Amino acid sequence: MADYLLEASWSPIEGSFGRLTFTLFNLSTEPLSGFSLAYTSETRVADKHVCDGGSLKRQVAHFHEFLPPEGLSVPPGGRWRFTVEGLTRAPKHMTSGVKSAYLTLGDGRHVSVGFGDLMLEGRDGGVAPPILPPGRAEEPYSLLPWPLALGLKAGELPVVLYPAEPTRPDAVKALSLVLELYQRLYPADNVPFSLSAVEGGRAIRFVIESSIAAFAYELRFTAHEIMLSSADAAGRHYGLISLAQLLHGARADRERFKFPSFGTIADQPRYDWRGCHLDVSRQFYPVADVVRLIDILAWNKLNIFHWHLADDEAWRLEIKAYPALTEIGARRGPDEVLVPQLGDGAQTRSGHYTQQDARRIVAHAASLHIEVVPEIDIPGHSMATLFSLPELVDGQEAPDSYRSVQGYPNNALNPAVEFTYEFLGKVFDEMVTLFPGEYLHIGGDEVAHGSWLSSPLCKALMEREKLTGTAELQSYFLKRIKAMLSERGKKLVGWNEVSHGGGVDRDGTLLMAWEKPEVGIELAQQGYDVVMTPGQAYYLDMAQAEAWAEPGASWAGHAPPEHTYAYEAEGELPEVLREKMRGIQACIWTENFLSRAYFNRLVFPRLPAVAEAAWTPSARKDWDRFAAIVRMWPVL
């Protein structure tokens, strides 16, 4: 039981972002004095604010530290209350409050403080609707994503499926990999496959059919066997997943779902890029969790894992040339170089992936036909990098000359510091040995307006290269980065702001439209290949309903699963630009994910909804059918 508890509430006020009220309860047996209170919250206090009953000592982005009035002593059972007016934005949901808290006592010790949800005062918070309807499956087959074409007749449920004799070793190996995937996702269920014949089972005959499209497959069901035809290993893999799904649904809900006895399935993906992103900078996820998520992506026939490895809050990948990146940049705590953020309390929190971890994750993903696309977010979002390697900073630049939208001061790598390119070259050299895919994501988002304009080195660079403003400086920087990636055989992927200030060469560049759908159209018109990942539909950290009690972020509004499912990214693009659209992607930003329960509530069922939008043609989608099937699908 905590000796101290912090409660927070928010009151709306006309003409402002409202008032926060904090109450610290002393539940210990000793009086409390000579202390400071620190907490982390996405509801940030603005530079211009009024605090009644205390004072703001320090703030770094989401980290706030407050002092009580001089001489205050809180007796056992007593409380200290203070209010703050002057916020950077109004909170919209209960998760917009305190994410962690601790006291620093007079002797320097840090003591944990309990906390709860942000309470709403002075208005009704509304009631959230159910996330999923009961669902209805007019065709009794559990397939998700739904296939391109299907004509089936239901029959007896086989005991298990097994490879017909003879079957090539590579096909047996493919079946065993999907069997292992199923056992990891559903460890308490009976297995769908056996490697040897079983009485009461049905044989799978594998056929290589060169006329079938890449990544596609066909399943033909007869009374005695199932024929799985494909032109490549990926198509075969997707066909096996479909068989496992059909058997799983028929066993899990026998009233609603059946296994086919006759008929065919012809299937292929709608888009090449069917992605899911995970931010491990704000919250660290152990290797086992990353592997589990990749398994879930495979079950949903997604083929890209976008791994967001570095941001302001932490650098998570071991780089042997610069051990300080993880020795300093992967640790946050009251006595660390990086202060607590987004759920860090009195204890230091740390975590990073060794290069061996990265190899293991890449190999696991590859075995499931998933490509890992690593991201090191530059030039902005680089606070952890800059604290780890101070020689990257222009020492003559004023220390608080610009701030990011999240409130970080001077958080962008400096394009005029030549060591920046030496550093990134060595980082890329190590990354290309770990990640064999064709893409490397370099971020490029949210560089603050006014960045570098107080840097004497950048002023000289701008004069020499005839550059004007932050956007053109960023374009100069990213053109050099693109050339460095090209030398290493990699294509550049970035967020949509890479196009600013003149952008980079369109050839071999893929940009992700995240701010709003219209941005994707603009990028395609400029000649870029595009992945659509608009926050309004595909950001899985957004709250799923408007109600105050719903967890999640709110900058892009709220996105109920039905909206995520129904959203048609391609529908926004003129026909002439459709060839520029490579696919779609879900993004899991983790500021709000302080528990496994919050992760699962926000990510599911919206991740499978994005997966079906990425695979299934618009005319074949059916929300009621999806709702009936997805409740049987695995979560983290």
XYZ file of C-alpha atoms in Angstrom, residues 222-578:
357
model
C -13.152 -32.327 -51.803
C -14.478 -35.202 -49.716
C -11.026 -36.775 -49.436
C -8.470 -33.977 -49.540
C -7.739 -30.256 -49.734
C -5.629 -28.949 -52.597
C -3.558 -25.854 -51.751
C -2.178 -24.189 -54.892
C 0.255 -21.265 -55.000
C 3.115 -19.912 -57.072
C 5.339 -18.974 -54.128
C 6.069 -19.690 -50.472
C 4.151 -16.621 -49.245
C 0.956 -17.704 -51.005
C 1.311 -21.199 -49.545
C 1.820 -19.666 -46.084
C -1.341 -17.553 -46.362
C -3.318 -20.594 -47.540
C -2.176 -22.588 -44.507
C -3.168 -19.739 -42.180
C -6.634 -19.740 -43.775
C -6.970 -23.475 -43.141
C -5.928 -23.009 -39.504
C -8.445 -20.171 -39.127
C -11.280 -22.240 -40.649
C -10.598 -25.119 -38.296
C -10.211 -22.850 -35.286
C -13.568 -21.124 -35.824
C -15.407 -24.375 -36.496
C -14.105 -25.771 -33.200
C -14.443 -22.604 -31.096
C -18.048 -21.747 -32.080
C -19.728 -24.812 -33.594
C -23.126 -23.139 -33.679
C -21.936 -20.317 -35.886
C -18.953 -21.618 -37.883
C -18.336 -24.724 -39.999
C -15.513 -26.372 -41.936
C -15.885 -26.731 -45.721
C -16.397 -30.132 -47.324
C -16.612 -28.934 -50.951
C -15.824 -25.800 -52.903
C -13.031 -23.303 -53.485
C -11.349 -20.227 -52.075
C -9.352 -17.961 -54.394
C -7.489 -15.264 -52.542
C -4.793 -12.616 -52.846
C -3.871 -9.444 -50.959
C -5.272 -6.071 -51.998
C -2.075 -4.140 -51.159
C 1.641 -4.954 -51.126
C 2.265 -3.001 -47.904
C 0.103 -4.267 -45.049
C 1.800 -2.842 -42.019
C 1.745 -2.409 -38.273
C 4.022 -0.015 -36.385
C 5.061 -0.312 -32.737
C 6.616 2.528 -30.712
C 9.026 1.013 -28.179
C 10.588 4.349 -27.216
C 7.790 5.676 -24.971
C 7.175 2.231 -23.444
C 9.679 -0.619 -23.737
C 8.390 -4.035 -24.798
C 10.505 -7.126 -24.050
C 11.537 -9.405 -26.899
C 8.806 -11.908 -25.987
C 6.120 -9.241 -26.425
C 7.526 -8.135 -29.783
C 7.615 -11.743 -30.973
C 4.015 -12.222 -29.780
C 2.889 -9.134 -31.700
C 4.636 -10.413 -34.854
C 2.768 -13.715 -34.423
C -0.507 -11.778 -34.278
C 0.444 -9.840 -37.423
C 1.088 -13.147 -39.197
C -2.272 -14.566 -38.098
C -3.908 -11.471 -39.639
C -1.839 -11.787 -42.860
C 0.014 -8.491 -42.301
C 3.481 -8.432 -43.856
C 5.305 -5.340 -42.501
C 6.464 -4.756 -38.919
C 7.551 -1.101 -38.588
C 9.730 -0.955 -35.456
C 10.004 2.580 -33.983
C 13.301 2.226 -32.106
C 14.358 5.784 -31.200
C 12.586 8.972 -30.173
C 12.892 11.807 -27.670
C 12.094 9.479 -24.792
C 14.612 6.712 -25.481
C 17.039 5.054 -27.879
C 16.371 1.301 -27.820
C 18.809 -0.400 -30.242
C 22.368 -1.422 -29.318
C 24.914 0.383 -31.506
C 28.395 -0.949 -30.773
C 30.115 2.191 -32.093
C 28.217 4.348 -29.579
C 27.406 2.413 -26.373
C 26.266 5.651 -24.702
C 23.093 5.547 -26.829
C 21.731 2.751 -24.665
C 23.812 3.315 -21.512
C 22.309 6.827 -21.240
C 19.551 7.034 -23.838
C 17.654 3.893 -22.806
C 17.342 4.888 -19.130
C 14.847 7.283 -17.544
C 14.536 8.108 -13.866
C 14.760 10.783 -11.176
C 18.570 10.582 -11.030
C 19.223 9.737 -14.694
C 20.225 12.065 -17.528
C 16.758 11.530 -19.050
C 14.021 12.520 -16.598
C 10.946 10.318 -16.077
C 8.317 10.400 -18.833
C 4.956 8.786 -19.551
C 4.630 6.354 -16.681
C 8.118 6.423 -15.117
C 8.052 6.845 -11.358
C 10.503 6.795 -8.468
C 12.493 3.888 -9.896
C 14.712 4.079 -12.970
C 13.191 2.314 -15.978
C 15.433 1.054 -18.744
C 15.382 -1.339 -21.635
C 16.990 -1.865 -25.015
C 17.404 -4.537 -27.654
C 20.810 -6.088 -28.179
C 21.892 -6.753 -31.733
C 21.303 -10.438 -31.042
C 17.730 -9.590 -29.975
C 17.224 -7.706 -33.236
C 18.537 -10.640 -35.290
C 16.208 -13.017 -33.476
C 13.177 -10.793 -34.088
C 14.067 -10.259 -37.761
C 14.536 -14.010 -38.290
C 11.257 -14.813 -36.531
C 9.401 -12.275 -38.655
C 11.014 -13.560 -41.867
C 9.897 -17.114 -41.097
C 6.323 -15.746 -41.107
C 6.798 -13.722 -44.337
C 6.980 -10.409 -42.464
C 9.613 -7.764 -43.195
C 10.950 -5.693 -40.303
C 11.343 -2.006 -41.173
C 13.415 -0.306 -38.427
C 12.977 3.377 -37.654
C 15.465 5.810 -36.145
C 13.508 9.077 -36.001
C 15.687 11.963 -37.248
C 16.376 14.878 -37.348
C 13.640 15.759 -34.812
C 12.555 13.540 -31.918
C 16.245 13.148 -30.984
C 16.405 14.261 -27.332
C 17.702 10.882 -26.104
C 20.379 10.898 -28.820
C 21.539 14.422 -28.029
C 21.767 13.720 -24.288
C 23.743 10.554 -25.000
C 26.200 12.248 -27.405
C 26.569 15.955 -26.497
C 29.150 16.443 -29.268
C 26.189 16.443 -31.698
C 25.100 19.846 -30.335
C 26.183 23.252 -31.680
C 27.548 24.620 -28.416
C 26.850 28.209 -29.509
C 23.126 27.629 -30.017
C 20.840 29.065 -27.295
C 19.692 26.090 -25.164
C 15.913 26.721 -25.376
C 15.613 28.432 -28.758
C 12.805 26.189 -30.039
C 10.525 23.457 -28.700
C 8.840 20.464 -30.251
C 5.082 20.001 -30.195
C 5.613 17.631 -27.246
C 7.523 20.342 -25.374
C 11.123 19.180 -25.810
C 13.680 21.999 -26.205
C 16.244 21.871 -29.037
C 15.509 18.221 -29.835
C 16.646 18.011 -33.489
C 19.994 16.788 -34.838
C 21.863 19.744 -36.288
C 22.362 19.582 -40.101
C 25.421 21.838 -39.867
C 27.327 19.711 -37.334
C 29.453 17.453 -39.517
C 29.709 14.839 -36.775
C 25.958 14.283 -37.275
C 26.679 12.507 -40.566
C 29.661 10.560 -39.231
C 27.498 9.373 -36.342
C 24.546 8.391 -38.545
C 26.849 6.667 -41.039
C 28.147 4.347 -38.314
C 24.610 3.755 -37.041
C 23.422 2.849 -40.550
C 26.459 0.609 -41.076
C 25.400 -1.497 -38.093
C 21.685 -1.384 -38.899
C 22.107 -2.709 -42.443
C 23.782 -5.828 -41.034
C 20.789 -6.410 -38.726
C 17.890 -5.585 -41.030
C 18.165 -7.195 -44.495
C 14.946 -5.671 -45.885
C 15.045 -2.998 -48.577
C 13.759 -0.138 -46.382
C 15.097 1.929 -43.498
C 12.703 4.446 -41.889
C 14.287 7.754 -40.887
C 11.249 9.522 -39.400
C 11.483 13.131 -40.571
C 8.340 14.231 -38.702
C 7.477 17.111 -36.409
C 10.661 19.155 -36.670
C 9.656 22.272 -34.763
C 9.147 25.499 -36.713
C 12.194 27.650 -36.028
C 14.544 24.739 -35.386
C 18.262 25.595 -35.838
C 17.651 29.274 -36.656
C 19.625 30.281 -33.552
C 22.533 27.995 -34.427
C 25.541 29.953 -35.757
C 26.685 26.839 -37.628
C 23.291 26.559 -39.357
C 23.261 30.255 -40.207
C 26.585 29.781 -41.977
C 25.281 26.657 -43.736
C 22.141 28.480 -44.906
C 24.223 31.301 -46.319
C 26.628 28.923 -48.046
C 23.900 26.679 -49.561
C 21.379 29.510 -50.111
C 18.785 27.901 -47.848
C 15.820 29.655 -46.265
C 14.264 28.472 -42.996
C 13.860 25.212 -41.125
C 12.112 23.237 -43.880
C 14.888 23.822 -46.418
C 17.508 22.940 -43.827
C 15.663 19.684 -43.184
C 15.502 18.957 -46.922
C 19.273 19.547 -47.178
C 19.807 17.151 -44.273
C 17.475 14.449 -45.619
C 18.989 14.573 -49.117
C 22.343 13.740 -47.550
C 20.720 10.970 -45.489
C 19.060 9.511 -48.584
C 22.401 9.420 -50.369
C 23.962 7.660 -47.366
C 21.183 5.046 -47.398
C 21.510 4.540 -51.146
C 25.243 3.884 -50.738
C 24.270 1.124 -48.291
C 21.644 -0.389 -50.596
C 18.612 0.889 -48.655
C 15.531 2.836 -49.687
C 14.329 5.740 -47.561
C 10.969 5.569 -45.779
C 9.738 8.545 -43.792
C 6.718 10.363 -42.444
C 4.947 12.855 -44.694
C 6.992 15.875 -43.552
C 10.006 14.490 -45.462
C 8.403 16.253 -48.447
C 8.760 19.708 -46.839
C 11.239 22.317 -48.037
C 11.747 20.640 -51.398
C 11.788 17.096 -50.055
C 14.081 14.421 -51.455
C 14.448 12.523 -54.734
C 11.145 10.665 -55.303
C 12.859 7.615 -56.774
C 13.353 4.993 -54.075
C 11.433 7.018 -51.463
C 8.273 5.901 -49.662
C 6.352 8.336 -47.450
C 3.677 7.665 -44.844
C 0.709 10.039 -44.767
C -0.227 10.328 -41.085
C -1.495 13.848 -40.349
C -4.700 13.584 -42.396
C -5.896 11.721 -45.510
C -5.503 14.744 -47.796
C -1.749 14.659 -47.215
C -1.544 11.302 -48.998
C -3.116 12.814 -52.107
C -0.670 15.726 -52.025
C 2.307 13.360 -51.702
C 1.123 11.238 -54.635
C 0.644 14.380 -56.717
C 4.253 15.319 -55.904
C 5.406 11.944 -57.238
C 6.015 10.032 -53.996
C 4.976 6.447 -53.360
C 2.629 6.522 -50.375
C 1.487 4.367 -47.472
C -1.730 5.673 -45.928
C -1.756 5.710 -42.130
C -4.031 8.625 -41.151
C -4.337 9.248 -37.419
C -8.089 9.703 -37.817
C -8.541 6.008 -38.733
C -5.370 3.960 -38.298
C -3.684 5.347 -35.138
C -4.566 2.737 -32.549
C -3.742 4.989 -29.591
C -6.745 7.201 -30.394
C -9.715 6.726 -28.062
C -12.463 4.548 -29.526
C -15.329 6.786 -28.377
C -15.871 10.393 -27.334
C -16.856 9.521 -23.749
C -14.579 10.764 -20.972
C -14.214 7.230 -19.540
C -12.683 5.898 -22.757
C -8.888 5.526 -22.630
C -6.684 6.934 -25.340
C -5.393 10.057 -27.062
C -7.580 12.625 -28.788
C -5.601 14.887 -31.140
C -7.098 13.122 -34.192
C -10.535 12.730 -32.635
C -11.818 9.274 -31.789
C -11.911 6.186 -33.997
C -14.485 3.480 -33.226
C -13.519 0.062 -34.623
C -16.333 0.297 -37.180
C -14.822 3.535 -38.536
C -11.343 1.980 -38.704
C -12.810 -1.035 -40.493
C -14.910 0.905 -42.990
C -12.377 3.635 -43.792
C -11.232 3.482 -47.407
C -7.845 5.171 -47.830
C -7.863 4.508 -51.566
C -11.234 6.200 -51.945
C -9.584 9.563 -51.305
C -7.133 9.180 -54.206
C -7.954 10.177 -57.789
C -7.830 7.185 -60.159
C -4.752 8.535 -61.946
C -2.763 8.423 -58.664
C -3.814 4.954 -57.454
